[in-house]
Short mmCIF file of C-alpha atoms in Angstrom, two decimals:
data_model
loop_
_atom_site.label_atom_id
_atom_site.label_comp_id
_atom_site.label_asym_id
_atom_site.label_seq_id
_atom_site.Cartn_x
_atom_site.Cartn_y
_atom_site.Cartn_z
CA MET S 13 58.93 116.67 31.64
CA ILE S 14 57.74 114.99 28.80
CA ASP S 15 57.15 117.67 26.73
CA GLN S 16 61.18 118.04 26.81
CA LYS S 17 61.18 114.76 24.64
CA PHE S 18 59.16 116.08 21.70
CA MET S 19 61.28 116.39 18.35
CA PHE S 20 60.64 119.74 19.23
CA PRO S 21 61.07 120.62 22.80
CA ARG S 22 58.87 122.32 24.81
CA VAL S 23 60.93 124.11 27.52
CA PRO S 24 58.72 123.93 31.13
CA VAL S 25 57.78 126.79 32.76
CA ALA S 26 56.47 127.50 36.73
CA VAL S 27 54.24 130.48 36.93
CA VAL S 28 53.36 131.51 40.34
CA ASP S 29 50.40 133.96 40.80
CA ILE S 30 50.92 135.70 44.30
CA GLY S 31 47.59 137.40 45.10
CA ASP S 32 45.55 136.55 42.15
CA THR S 33 46.81 139.02 39.78
CA LEU S 34 45.48 138.52 36.27
CA GLU S 35 48.97 139.34 35.37
CA ALA S 36 49.98 135.52 35.46
CA LEU S 37 47.35 134.43 32.82
CA LEU S 38 48.42 136.75 30.45
CA ILE S 39 52.10 135.94 30.80
CA ARG S 40 50.78 132.44 31.01
CA SER S 41 49.78 133.23 27.44
CA MET S 42 51.85 134.60 26.26
CA LEU S 43 55.14 131.74 27.34
CA GLU S 44 52.76 129.50 24.91
CA SER S 45 52.46 131.47 22.85
CA LEU S 46 56.62 131.35 22.93
CA SER S 47 56.30 127.19 22.74
CA ALA S 48 56.98 127.62 26.40
CA VAL S 49 54.57 124.23 28.29
CA VAL S 50 53.85 125.99 31.34
CA THR S 51 52.47 125.32 34.81
CA LEU S 52 50.38 127.78 36.93
CA HIS S 53 50.64 127.41 40.94
CA LEU S 54 48.21 129.63 42.53
CA PRO S 55 49.33 129.04 46.81
CA GLY S 56 47.30 130.06 49.08
CA THR S 57 49.32 131.12 51.80
CA PRO S 58 52.46 131.90 52.48
CA GLY S 59 53.85 128.59 53.88
CA ASP S 60 52.42 127.28 50.23
CA PHE S 61 54.67 129.72 48.58
CA LEU S 62 57.76 128.64 50.60
CA THR S 63 56.84 124.60 49.78
CA LEU S 64 57.09 125.42 46.06
CA ILE S 65 60.61 127.66 45.95
CA ALA S 66 61.94 124.67 48.25
CA GLY S 67 60.67 122.45 45.61
CA GLY S 68 64.29 121.57 44.26
CA GLU S 69 64.11 119.66 41.50
CA PHE S 70 60.47 119.62 41.44
CA VAL S 71 60.28 122.72 40.05
CA HIS S 72 60.75 123.90 36.52
CA GLN S 73 64.10 125.33 35.22
CA HIS S 74 61.99 128.41 34.70
CA LEU S 75 60.15 130.20 37.94
CA VAL S 76 58.01 133.54 36.76
CA ILE S 77 56.55 134.95 39.81
CA CYS S 78 53.24 137.10 39.16
CA GLY S 79 52.53 139.73 42.26
CA HIS S 80 52.96 142.48 43.97
CA GLY S 81 56.13 143.45 46.17
CA ASP S 82 56.39 146.27 48.62
CA GLU S 83 59.43 147.68 51.38
CA ASN S 84 59.49 144.56 53.19
CA GLY S 85 59.12 141.73 50.16
CA PHE S 86 56.22 140.05 48.36
CA VAL S 87 53.09 140.92 49.53
CA PHE S 88 50.36 138.40 50.60
CA GLY S 89 48.21 140.29 52.81
CA GLU S 90 45.91 139.02 55.62
CA TYR S 91 44.39 136.10 56.23
CA CYS S 92 42.30 133.94 58.54
CA GLU S 93 43.26 132.99 61.77
CA GLY S 94 44.66 129.66 61.85
CA ILE S 95 47.18 130.46 58.45
CA ASP S 96 51.03 130.43 59.70
CA THR S 97 51.87 134.11 58.41
CA SER S 98 54.65 134.23 61.36
CA MET S 99 56.84 134.69 58.68
CA LEU S 100 55.06 137.71 57.34
CA VAL S 101 56.29 141.37 58.16
CA ASP S 102 53.42 143.46 57.21
CA GLY S 103 51.57 140.97 55.62
CA SER S 104 55.10 140.59 53.39
CA LEU S 105 57.88 138.02 52.57
CA PRO S 106 61.00 139.44 53.29
CA PRO S 107 64.16 138.22 51.41
CA SER S 108 65.38 136.29 54.97
CA VAL S 109 62.83 134.38 54.99
CA VAL S 110 63.36 133.51 50.88
CA ALA S 111 66.88 132.83 52.21
CA GLU S 112 65.86 129.98 54.72
CA HIS S 113 63.68 127.97 51.98
CA ALA S 114 64.60 128.34 48.67
CA ARG S 115 65.99 126.01 46.87
CA LEU S 116 66.60 126.11 43.27
CA GLY S 117 69.73 125.09 42.23
CA GLY S 118 70.38 125.97 38.84
CA LYS S 119 67.20 127.94 37.89
CA ILE S 120 66.04 130.63 36.39
CA ALA S 121 63.92 132.85 38.57
CA LEU S 122 62.37 136.14 37.50
CA SER S 123 60.16 138.37 39.54
CA THR S 124 57.81 140.62 38.36
CA CYS S 125 56.71 142.24 41.82
CA CYS S 126 57.60 145.66 42.72
CA GLU S 127 60.62 146.31 44.63
CA THR S 128 62.18 142.78 44.64
CA GLY S 129 65.44 143.09 42.43
CA GLY S 130 67.42 144.67 45.47
CA LYS S 131 70.63 143.25 46.28
CA ALA S 132 69.00 141.31 49.46
CA TYR S 133 66.20 138.94 47.23
CA GLY S 134 69.16 138.60 44.84
CA ASP S 135 71.13 137.69 47.76
CA ALA S 136 68.41 134.94 49.19
CA PHE S 137 67.35 133.38 45.58
CA VAL S 138 71.09 132.70 43.69
CA GLY S 139 73.15 133.14 47.03
CA ALA S 140 71.24 130.97 49.26
CA GLY S 141 68.78 129.53 47.14
CA GLY S 142 71.26 128.75 44.37
CA ALA S 143 68.92 129.80 41.61
CA ALA S 144 71.34 130.58 38.36
CA LEU S 145 69.85 133.50 37.37
CA TYR S 146 67.36 135.91 39.14
CA VAL S 147 65.60 139.16 37.83
CA ALA S 148 63.26 141.78 39.67
CA PRO S 149 62.19 144.74 39.12
CA ASP S 150 64.24 147.24 41.80
CA GLY S 151 61.74 149.95 41.56
CA SER S 152 58.16 149.94 41.33
CA PRO S 153 57.12 149.06 37.29
CA GLU S 154 53.68 150.52 35.91
CA GLY S 155 51.44 147.42 35.59
CA ALA S 156 51.82 146.76 31.86
CA ASP S 157 55.51 147.12 31.88
CA ALA S 158 56.17 144.06 34.01
CA PRO S 159 54.66 141.48 31.27
CA LEU S 160 55.98 143.29 28.58
CA PHE S 161 59.15 142.94 29.92
CA VAL S 162 59.00 138.97 30.51
CA HIS S 163 57.42 138.89 26.86
CA CYS S 164 61.34 140.85 25.79
CA PHE S 165 63.10 138.13 28.00
CA TYR S 166 61.29 134.85 26.75
CA HIS S 167 61.03 135.83 23.48
CA ALA S 168 65.15 136.41 23.67
CA LEU S 169 65.72 133.45 25.41
CA LEU S 170 63.33 130.79 23.70
CA ALA S 171 62.26 132.10 20.14
CA ARG S 172 65.74 133.74 19.80
CA LYS S 173 67.65 131.42 21.89
CA GLN S 174 70.10 133.34 23.07
CA ALA S 175 72.08 133.51 26.65
CA PRO S 176 70.25 134.78 29.46
CA GLU S 177 72.43 137.19 30.13
CA ALA S 178 71.83 138.11 25.81
CA ALA S 179 68.54 137.95 26.58
CA LEU S 180 68.51 140.02 29.80
CA GLU S 181 70.54 142.56 28.09
CA ARG S 182 68.27 142.93 25.31
CA ALA S 183 65.10 142.93 27.02
CA ARG S 184 66.80 146.08 29.46
CA SER S 185 67.15 147.86 26.11
CA TYR S 186 63.52 147.77 25.29
CA ASP S 187 62.64 151.30 27.04
CA GLU S 188 63.70 153.14 30.18
CA ALA S 189 61.41 151.46 32.39
CA ALA S 190 62.88 147.66 31.52
CA THR S 191 65.54 149.00 32.42
CA MET S 192 64.16 148.86 36.53
CA PHE S 193 64.39 144.92 35.75
CA VAL S 194 67.94 143.76 37.58
CA GLY S 195 69.46 140.85 37.05
CA HIS S 196 71.50 138.74 39.88
CA TRP S 197 74.19 135.60 39.15
CA PRO S 198 76.31 134.18 40.94
CA ALA S 199 78.99 135.18 42.62
CA ASN S 200 82.15 133.90 40.11
#
């Protein structure tokens, strides 16, 4: 991306909005205020989302997934006839499907979706998908807590130039609700 070649390079971040959440617009603005260049993706179907996470080199180094989650995974809901929803379980995308499609070699992925921070999703994004780090809530944060966590994490990472490990710990130390966000790293 050309913005990385500027005298003061800008970090490219992809924000993915699953389900028309206003949270994605807030996070986009916040990341831009931290000098990131943001691409907003609005996948209309589960297949569009799978195409995005399978993008390999075409996916930015940072990927923030906004939406809702439940015990089955990322919530996509119901679609009209003709849209392939065979990969969904009760309207949600499970980690096993993410593991089959994700190609995020060396990238950082962060989800604000409830219940997507468990080991199964960590294994899907990091183990099978090759991400360098996957961060998500292992529970159900309040609506305003997720964007605040994203801000704290990216403020430490982009503005303070901290390593991902330190940025995650700084963001998790904000308050008790922030500790719900967990990080998954590749096994050594």
